């Protein structure tokens, strides 16, 4: 495939409600989109980096910079596919979210040219995926219970509560008391605790949670393994896992018994599939994480979530959980599920008027 141009486009997407985690409050997404143009097709990749380096070291302006300075110039323009992108970007350390966006755009163009859907390319086993929802930290327990009630009414099959010190056992207890033991429930700390909090975190054990996600720092694999010995709640890693090698280390150490796969965090859909394959071979369940993606990123995540090892519901919520207006046709929940797109590539297109309306900047790199 020959690339003729790459666009770096920024869009500003207001969220329907603030989303508070242990590290920040998000009120809008400043999204970097990568568009790859070839003589036969255009491909889209959504960069999941947020505006500040608080979830991980990456941030949107840094991703744009490394793309224009190092990643896009490294592409062999005359004969490129997603595997080539993996290989030629390998010497650049880190910057996996930026790499993932570029690789996804190339992969989308490649698959649109070949007329194959991303789901089929990755090995999707189902045509729709069950969906969970991630519920931010709130100002009060009643406010949280209202939010959870609304999501359960919409049909979400799993609830994830964001937690931090001071907002953990009480909200979990309240949700269990109000909605019962049958609700699939899990929590996500985004690295907010230390191993010294093990006895406190063990107070979550009686609530029969599916998992606790990333309680400790991203580079605390050994500490996570120790924490796993002190809790009955299974430990799931998110921020710690940036590659299949990290996943292998975490499994070997006993640091995680479940893994959250976010393609952006691990450098793209090819590495995401490798992590899926590795975990499946080891009997480790995986699920698809989310980074408040627009319809463009969501389409690709839903395809990934259809692989057979994704045995837990993902943070693949409907468009309206995030945005009053999405840049694509909205993803809508039906019976707690989203349909896996079947069209070529990621299977969705940006709506030109929406895209124009949300765009704050655009630059083209031509070859
Ligand atoms: O996309 O539904 C979503 C958000 C899911 O909680 C979610 N993501 O650590 O898993 C996580 C967080 C990171 C969000 S940072 C913007
Ligand atoms: Mg997480």
Short mmCIF file of C-alpha atoms and ligand atoms in Angstrom, two decimals:
data_model
loop_
_atom_site.label_atom_id
_atom_site.label_comp_id
_atom_site.label_asym_id
_atom_site.label_seq_id
_atom_site.Cartn_x
_atom_site.Cartn_y
_atom_site.Cartn_z
CA UNK A 1 0.00 0.00 0.00
CA UNK A 2 1.25 3.47 -0.86
CA UNK A 3 0.58 6.37 1.47
CA UNK A 4 0.08 9.76 -0.15
CA UNK A 5 -0.75 11.85 2.93
CA UNK A 6 -1.38 11.74 6.66
CA UNK A 7 -3.62 14.16 8.50
CA UNK A 8 -3.31 14.97 12.20
CA UNK A 9 -6.69 16.35 13.22
CA UNK A 10 -7.73 17.58 16.65
CA UNK A 11 -11.34 17.52 17.77
CA UNK A 12 -12.87 18.86 20.98
CA UNK A 13 -15.66 16.67 22.34
CA UNK A 14 -17.64 17.84 25.39
CA UNK A 15 -18.60 14.98 27.74
CA UNK A 16 -22.24 14.63 28.81
CA UNK A 17 -21.08 14.71 32.45
CA UNK A 18 -17.73 15.18 34.20
CA UNK A 19 -15.83 11.90 34.66
CA UNK A 20 -13.81 11.83 37.89
CA UNK A 21 -11.05 9.30 38.50
CA UNK A 22 -8.44 9.08 41.24
CA UNK A 23 -6.13 11.18 39.03
CA UNK A 24 -8.28 13.83 37.29
CA UNK A 25 -11.70 15.16 36.35
CA UNK A 26 -12.41 15.00 32.62
CA UNK A 27 -15.07 17.37 31.29
CA UNK A 28 -14.18 17.17 27.60
CA UNK A 29 -11.96 15.05 25.37
CA UNK A 30 -9.30 16.72 23.28
CA UNK A 31 -8.90 13.93 20.72
CA UNK A 32 -6.12 13.49 18.18
CA UNK A 33 -7.26 11.65 15.05
CA UNK A 34 -4.83 10.23 12.51
CA UNK A 35 -6.07 9.90 8.93
CA UNK A 36 -3.97 7.93 6.43
CA UNK A 37 -4.71 8.53 2.75
CA UNK A 38 -3.80 6.02 0.02
CA UNK A 39 -4.82 5.98 -3.65
CA UNK A 40 -7.56 3.43 -2.81
CA UNK A 41 -8.82 4.24 0.69
CA UNK A 42 -8.63 6.38 3.80
CA UNK A 43 -8.01 4.95 7.25
CA UNK A 44 -8.69 6.39 10.71
CA UNK A 45 -6.91 5.94 14.01
CA UNK A 46 -7.97 7.59 17.28
CA UNK A 47 -5.19 8.43 19.72
CA UNK A 48 -6.33 7.70 23.28
CA UNK A 49 -3.83 9.99 25.01
CA UNK A 50 -5.60 12.50 27.25
CA UNK A 51 -4.64 16.16 27.59
CA UNK A 52 -2.29 15.72 30.58
CA UNK A 53 0.21 12.95 31.48
CA UNK A 54 -1.84 11.70 34.45
CA UNK A 55 -3.16 8.31 33.33
CA UNK A 56 0.23 7.46 31.82
CA UNK A 57 3.25 9.43 30.59
CA UNK A 58 1.60 10.18 27.26
CA UNK A 59 -0.47 13.30 26.56
CA UNK A 60 -2.18 14.51 23.42
CA UNK A 61 0.22 17.30 22.46
CA UNK A 62 3.19 14.98 23.03
CA UNK A 63 1.57 12.31 20.86
CA UNK A 64 1.06 14.81 18.04
CA UNK A 65 4.68 15.91 18.38
CA UNK A 66 6.19 12.41 18.26
CA UNK A 67 3.93 11.49 15.34
CA UNK A 68 4.98 14.46 13.22
CA UNK A 69 8.64 14.41 14.25
CA UNK A 70 9.47 10.68 14.38
CA UNK A 71 6.68 8.20 13.65
CA UNK A 72 5.17 9.45 10.38
CA UNK A 73 8.63 10.17 8.84
CA UNK A 74 9.66 6.56 9.66
CA UNK A 75 6.96 5.07 7.42
CA UNK A 76 8.12 3.52 4.15
CA UNK A 77 5.66 5.34 1.90
CA UNK A 78 5.62 2.95 -1.02
CA UNK A 79 4.97 -0.37 0.63
CA UNK A 80 3.36 -0.18 4.04
CA UNK A 81 0.94 -2.30 6.02
CA UNK A 82 0.18 -2.65 9.74
CA UNK A 83 2.96 -5.21 10.28
CA UNK A 84 5.47 -2.87 8.66
CA UNK A 85 4.34 -0.11 11.01
CA UNK A 86 5.08 -2.38 13.99
CA UNK A 87 8.56 -3.08 12.67
CA UNK A 88 9.61 0.41 11.60
CA UNK A 89 8.36 2.07 14.81
CA UNK A 90 10.04 -0.47 17.07
CA UNK A 91 13.26 1.59 17.57
CA UNK A 92 11.24 4.48 19.05
CA UNK A 93 10.87 3.85 22.79
CA UNK A 94 7.44 4.15 24.39
CA UNK A 95 4.81 6.46 22.86
CA UNK A 96 2.54 3.48 22.40
CA UNK A 97 -0.67 5.53 22.16
CA UNK A 98 0.79 7.60 19.33
CA UNK A 99 2.08 4.47 17.59
CA UNK A 100 -1.29 2.74 18.01
CA UNK A 101 -3.16 5.63 16.37
CA UNK A 102 -0.87 5.58 13.33
CA UNK A 103 -0.92 1.79 13.04
CA UNK A 104 -4.70 1.67 13.36
CA UNK A 105 -5.13 4.24 10.58
CA UNK A 106 -2.83 2.19 8.33
CA UNK A 107 -4.62 -1.04 9.25
CA UNK A 108 -8.01 0.57 8.57
CA UNK A 109 -6.89 1.75 5.11
CA UNK A 110 -5.38 -1.68 4.40
CA UNK A 111 -8.57 -3.53 5.37
CA UNK A 112 -10.85 -1.10 3.52
CA UNK A 113 -8.75 -1.73 0.42
CA UNK A 114 -9.03 -5.49 0.92
CA UNK A 115 -12.75 -5.29 1.78
CA UNK A 116 -12.25 -7.06 5.12
CA UNK A 117 -13.66 -5.99 8.49
CA UNK A 118 -11.35 -5.45 11.45
CA UNK A 119 -13.38 -8.00 13.42
CA UNK A 120 -12.78 -10.68 10.82
CA UNK A 121 -9.09 -9.73 10.51
CA UNK A 122 -8.57 -9.99 14.29
CA UNK A 123 -10.54 -13.22 14.66
CA UNK A 124 -13.87 -12.10 16.11
CA UNK A 125 -15.95 -15.02 17.35
CA UNK A 126 -19.27 -13.21 17.99
CA UNK A 127 -21.29 -10.51 16.25
CA UNK A 128 -22.14 -8.48 19.36
CA UNK A 129 -20.40 -7.87 22.68
CA UNK A 130 -21.77 -7.44 26.22
CA UNK A 131 -21.09 -3.99 27.64
CA UNK A 132 -20.12 -2.63 31.01
CA UNK A 133 -19.97 0.98 32.13
CA UNK A 134 -17.36 2.83 34.15
CA UNK A 135 -18.86 5.10 36.81
CA UNK A 136 -16.76 8.01 38.02
CA UNK A 137 -16.18 9.15 41.59
CA UNK A 138 -19.14 11.25 42.77
CA UNK A 139 -19.71 13.87 45.44
CA UNK A 140 -22.08 11.65 47.41
CA UNK A 141 -23.33 8.06 47.68
CA UNK A 142 -26.96 8.99 46.74
CA UNK A 143 -25.66 10.65 43.57
CA UNK A 144 -23.69 7.48 42.76
CA UNK A 145 -26.70 5.24 43.36
CA UNK A 146 -28.79 7.37 40.98
CA UNK A 147 -26.12 7.09 38.30
CA UNK A 148 -25.80 3.32 38.72
CA UNK A 149 -29.60 2.91 38.67
CA UNK A 150 -29.74 4.81 35.38
CA UNK A 151 -27.05 2.64 33.78
CA UNK A 152 -28.69 -0.59 34.96
CA UNK A 153 -31.98 0.66 33.50
CA UNK A 154 -30.23 1.22 30.18
CA UNK A 155 -29.16 -2.42 30.23
CA UNK A 156 -25.47 -2.35 31.11
CA UNK A 157 -24.46 -5.83 32.22
CA UNK A 158 -21.58 -4.80 34.46
CA UNK A 159 -20.80 -1.81 36.65
CA UNK A 160 -17.29 -0.56 37.36
CA UNK A 161 -16.83 1.95 40.15
CA UNK A 162 -13.85 4.26 40.16
CA UNK A 163 -12.32 4.27 43.63
CA UNK A 164 -9.67 6.17 45.60
CA UNK A 165 -8.77 6.38 49.29
CA UNK A 166 -11.88 7.75 51.03
CA UNK A 167 -14.20 6.51 48.25
CA UNK A 168 -13.98 2.73 48.20
CA UNK A 169 -15.65 0.45 50.76
CA UNK A 170 -18.67 2.70 51.39
CA UNK A 171 -19.73 3.18 47.76
CA UNK A 172 -19.21 -0.54 47.07
CA UNK A 173 -21.29 -1.48 50.11
CA UNK A 174 -24.02 0.98 49.10
CA UNK A 175 -24.21 -0.36 45.54
CA UNK A 176 -24.39 -3.95 46.80
CA UNK A 177 -27.07 -3.07 49.37
CA UNK A 178 -29.22 -1.21 46.86
CA UNK A 179 -28.82 -3.41 43.76
CA UNK A 180 -28.05 -6.83 45.23
CA UNK A 181 -25.42 -9.50 44.82
CA UNK A 182 -26.30 -10.45 41.25
CA UNK A 183 -24.96 -7.25 39.69
CA UNK A 184 -21.55 -7.83 38.10
CA UNK A 185 -19.47 -5.28 39.97
CA UNK A 186 -15.80 -4.31 39.86
CA UNK A 187 -13.62 -1.37 40.94
CA UNK A 188 -10.75 0.60 39.40
CA UNK A 189 -8.22 2.52 41.52
CA UNK A 190 -5.95 3.87 38.75
CA UNK A 191 -2.84 3.33 40.96
CA UNK A 192 -4.22 5.25 43.96
CA UNK A 193 -3.07 2.82 46.70
CA UNK A 194 0.13 1.39 48.16
CA UNK A 195 0.92 -2.05 49.50
CA UNK A 196 0.50 -0.58 53.01
CA UNK A 197 -3.23 -0.32 52.16
CA UNK A 198 -3.56 -4.12 51.77
CA UNK A 199 -5.59 -4.54 54.98
CA UNK A 200 -7.93 -1.76 53.97
CA UNK A 201 -8.39 -3.17 50.45
CA UNK A 202 -9.17 -6.57 51.96
CA UNK A 203 -12.37 -4.94 53.32
CA UNK A 204 -13.62 -5.12 49.71
CA UNK A 205 -13.32 -8.92 49.73
CA UNK A 206 -16.78 -9.66 51.23
CA UNK A 207 -18.51 -7.84 48.34
CA UNK A 208 -17.75 -10.51 45.76
CA UNK A 209 -16.25 -8.14 43.20
CA UNK A 210 -15.26 -9.48 39.77
CA UNK A 211 -11.92 -7.77 40.18
CA UNK A 212 -9.97 -4.81 41.49
CA UNK A 213 -8.24 -2.97 38.66
CA UNK A 214 -4.78 -1.45 39.05
CA UNK A 215 -4.73 -0.79 42.80
CA UNK A 216 -0.97 -0.02 42.92
CA UNK A 217 1.51 1.93 40.79
CA UNK A 218 2.06 0.89 37.19
CA UNK A 219 5.62 -0.35 37.86
CA UNK A 220 4.72 -2.24 41.06
CA UNK A 221 4.40 -5.75 39.57
CA UNK A 222 6.07 -7.45 42.54
CA UNK A 223 3.89 -5.51 44.98
CA UNK A 224 0.77 -6.48 43.02
CA UNK A 225 1.83 -10.12 43.36
CA UNK A 226 2.17 -9.65 47.12
CA UNK A 227 -1.19 -7.88 47.30
CA UNK A 228 -2.79 -10.75 45.34
CA UNK A 229 -1.70 -13.11 48.15
CA UNK A 230 -3.45 -10.90 50.71
CA UNK A 231 -6.80 -10.41 48.91
CA UNK A 232 -9.45 -12.80 47.68
CA UNK A 233 -10.68 -10.20 45.15
CA UNK A 234 -8.88 -10.98 41.85
CA UNK A 235 -6.35 -8.38 40.70
CA UNK A 236 -6.65 -7.03 37.16
CA UNK A 237 -3.90 -4.89 35.65
CA UNK A 238 -4.44 -1.94 33.30
CA UNK A 239 -1.69 0.72 33.45
CA UNK A 240 1.02 -1.90 34.22
CA UNK A 241 0.53 -3.79 30.96
CA UNK A 242 2.05 -2.01 27.97
CA UNK A 243 3.05 -5.10 25.97
CA UNK A 244 2.70 -8.85 25.67
CA UNK A 245 6.04 -9.11 27.49
CA UNK A 246 4.60 -7.20 30.45
CA UNK A 247 1.54 -9.46 30.42
CA UNK A 248 3.77 -12.54 30.45
CA UNK A 249 5.76 -11.13 33.39
CA UNK A 250 2.62 -10.25 35.34
CA UNK A 251 1.13 -13.71 34.83
CA UNK A 252 4.39 -15.43 35.77
CA UNK A 253 4.75 -13.34 38.94
CA UNK A 254 1.13 -13.83 39.97
CA UNK A 255 0.60 -10.06 39.79
CA UNK A 256 -2.62 -10.34 37.78
CA UNK A 257 -5.24 -13.02 37.24
CA UNK A 258 -7.21 -10.85 34.77
CA UNK A 259 -5.95 -8.31 32.23
CA UNK A 260 -7.58 -5.17 30.83
CA UNK A 261 -6.54 -4.75 27.18
CA UNK A 262 -6.54 -1.25 25.74
CA UNK A 263 -5.08 -1.20 22.23
CA UNK A 264 -3.84 2.37 22.66
CA UNK A 265 -1.93 1.55 25.83
CA UNK A 266 -0.12 -1.40 24.23
CA UNK A 267 0.80 0.12 20.84
CA UNK A 268 -2.06 -1.08 18.67
CA UNK A 269 -4.42 -3.88 17.70
CA UNK A 270 -1.67 -6.31 16.66
CA UNK A 271 -0.06 -6.20 20.11
CA UNK A 272 -3.52 -6.26 21.70
CA UNK A 273 -4.23 -9.50 19.84
CA UNK A 274 -0.88 -10.95 20.96
CA UNK A 275 -1.81 -10.20 24.59
CA UNK A 276 -5.20 -11.80 24.04
CA UNK A 277 -3.56 -14.92 22.58
CA UNK A 278 -1.04 -15.16 25.42
CA UNK A 279 -3.69 -14.74 28.11
CA UNK A 280 -6.01 -17.22 26.45
CA UNK A 281 -3.23 -19.81 26.34
CA UNK A 282 -2.72 -19.28 30.08
CA UNK A 283 -6.40 -19.28 30.98
CA UNK A 284 -6.26 -15.62 32.02
CA UNK A 285 -9.53 -13.77 31.22
CA UNK A 286 -9.24 -10.44 29.40
CA UNK A 287 -11.63 -7.59 28.74
CA UNK A 288 -11.51 -4.48 26.59
CA UNK A 289 -10.80 -1.23 28.41
CA UNK A 290 -11.90 2.22 27.30
CA UNK A 291 -10.44 5.72 27.10
CA UNK A 292 -13.65 7.67 26.44
CA UNK A 293 -13.27 7.02 22.72
CA UNK A 294 -15.41 8.58 20.01
CA UNK A 295 -17.25 6.26 17.63
CA UNK A 296 -14.05 5.86 15.58
CA UNK A 297 -12.05 4.34 18.43
CA UNK A 298 -15.08 2.54 19.84
CA UNK A 299 -15.73 0.71 16.53
CA UNK A 300 -12.27 -0.83 16.62
CA UNK A 301 -12.50 -1.68 20.34
CA UNK A 302 -15.81 -3.47 19.82
CA UNK A 303 -14.19 -5.59 17.07
CA UNK A 304 -11.38 -6.54 19.45
CA UNK A 305 -13.81 -7.32 22.27
CA UNK A 306 -15.40 -9.95 20.00
CA UNK A 307 -12.32 -12.21 20.23
CA UNK A 308 -12.93 -15.45 22.13
CA UNK A 309 -10.69 -14.69 25.10
CA UNK A 310 -12.68 -11.55 25.99
CA UNK A 311 -14.79 -13.38 28.52
CA UNK A 312 -15.65 -10.38 30.71
CA UNK A 313 -17.76 -7.35 29.65
CA UNK A 314 -15.67 -4.37 28.56
CA UNK A 315 -15.72 -0.61 29.10
CA UNK A 316 -17.31 -0.43 25.65
CA UNK A 317 -20.32 1.71 26.45
CA UNK A 318 -22.78 3.34 24.06
CA UNK A 319 -21.96 6.72 22.49
CA UNK A 320 -24.52 8.55 24.66
CA UNK A 321 -22.73 7.53 27.87
CA UNK A 322 -19.99 9.94 26.76
CA UNK A 323 -21.21 12.32 24.05
CA UNK A 324 -24.50 14.03 23.15
CA UNK A 325 -23.26 13.92 19.54
CA UNK A 326 -20.65 11.45 18.38
CA UNK A 327 -18.45 11.91 15.29
CA UNK A 328 -19.91 8.72 13.79
CA UNK A 329 -23.40 7.28 13.80
CA UNK A 330 -23.93 6.61 17.50
CA UNK A 331 -23.24 3.20 19.00
CA UNK A 332 -26.44 2.15 20.73
CA UNK A 333 -26.96 -0.47 23.39
CA UNK A 334 -29.37 -3.27 22.53
CA UNK A 335 -30.08 -5.73 25.29
CA UNK A 336 -26.83 -4.70 27.01
CA UNK A 337 -24.75 -5.32 23.88
CA UNK A 338 -23.11 -3.38 21.04
CA UNK A 339 -23.03 -4.84 17.53
CA UNK A 340 -19.62 -5.54 16.04
CA UNK A 341 -19.27 -3.45 12.86
CA UNK A 342 -19.24 -5.60 9.74
CA UNK A 343 -18.16 -3.10 7.06
CA UNK A 344 -14.59 -2.98 5.72
CA UNK A 345 -11.89 -1.77 8.12
CA UNK A 346 -13.22 -0.30 11.36
CA UNK A 347 -16.62 -0.31 9.65
CA UNK A 348 -17.69 3.23 10.51
CA UNK A 349 -16.99 6.64 8.96
CA UNK A 350 -16.86 10.07 10.51
CA UNK A 351 -19.93 12.17 9.68
CA UNK A 352 -18.36 15.05 7.70
CA UNK A 353 -20.46 17.80 9.28
CA UNK A 354 -19.90 16.55 12.82
CA UNK A 355 -16.21 16.19 12.19
CA UNK A 356 -16.03 19.75 10.85
CA UNK A 357 -18.06 21.04 13.80
CA UNK A 358 -15.74 19.50 16.42
CA UNK A 359 -12.43 20.15 14.65
CA UNK A 360 -10.06 22.58 16.35
CA UNK A 361 -6.92 22.01 14.23
CA UNK A 362 -5.71 20.07 11.23
CA UNK A 363 -2.33 19.57 9.65
CA UNK A 364 -1.31 17.50 6.65
CA UNK A 365 1.93 15.68 6.07
CA UNK A 366 2.26 14.81 2.39
CA UNK A 367 4.62 12.30 0.83
O1 LIG B 1 -14.12 4.60 27.99
O2 LIG B 1 -15.73 4.02 29.33
C1 LIG B 1 -14.61 4.47 29.12
C2 LIG B 1 -13.77 4.85 30.31
C3 LIG B 1 -13.35 3.65 31.06
O3 LIG B 1 -12.68 3.92 33.30
C4 LIG B 1 -12.36 3.95 32.14
N1 LIG B 1 -11.11 4.26 31.75
O4 LIG B 1 -8.39 3.39 33.87
O5 LIG B 1 -9.78 2.16 32.85
C5 LIG B 1 -9.37 3.27 33.15
C6 LIG B 1 -10.08 4.53 32.71
C7 LIG B 1 -9.17 5.56 32.15
C8 LIG B 1 -9.87 6.74 31.65
S1 LIG B 1 -8.84 8.07 31.42
C9 LIG B 1 -9.67 9.15 30.41
MG1 LIG B 2 -8.37 1.29 34.42
#
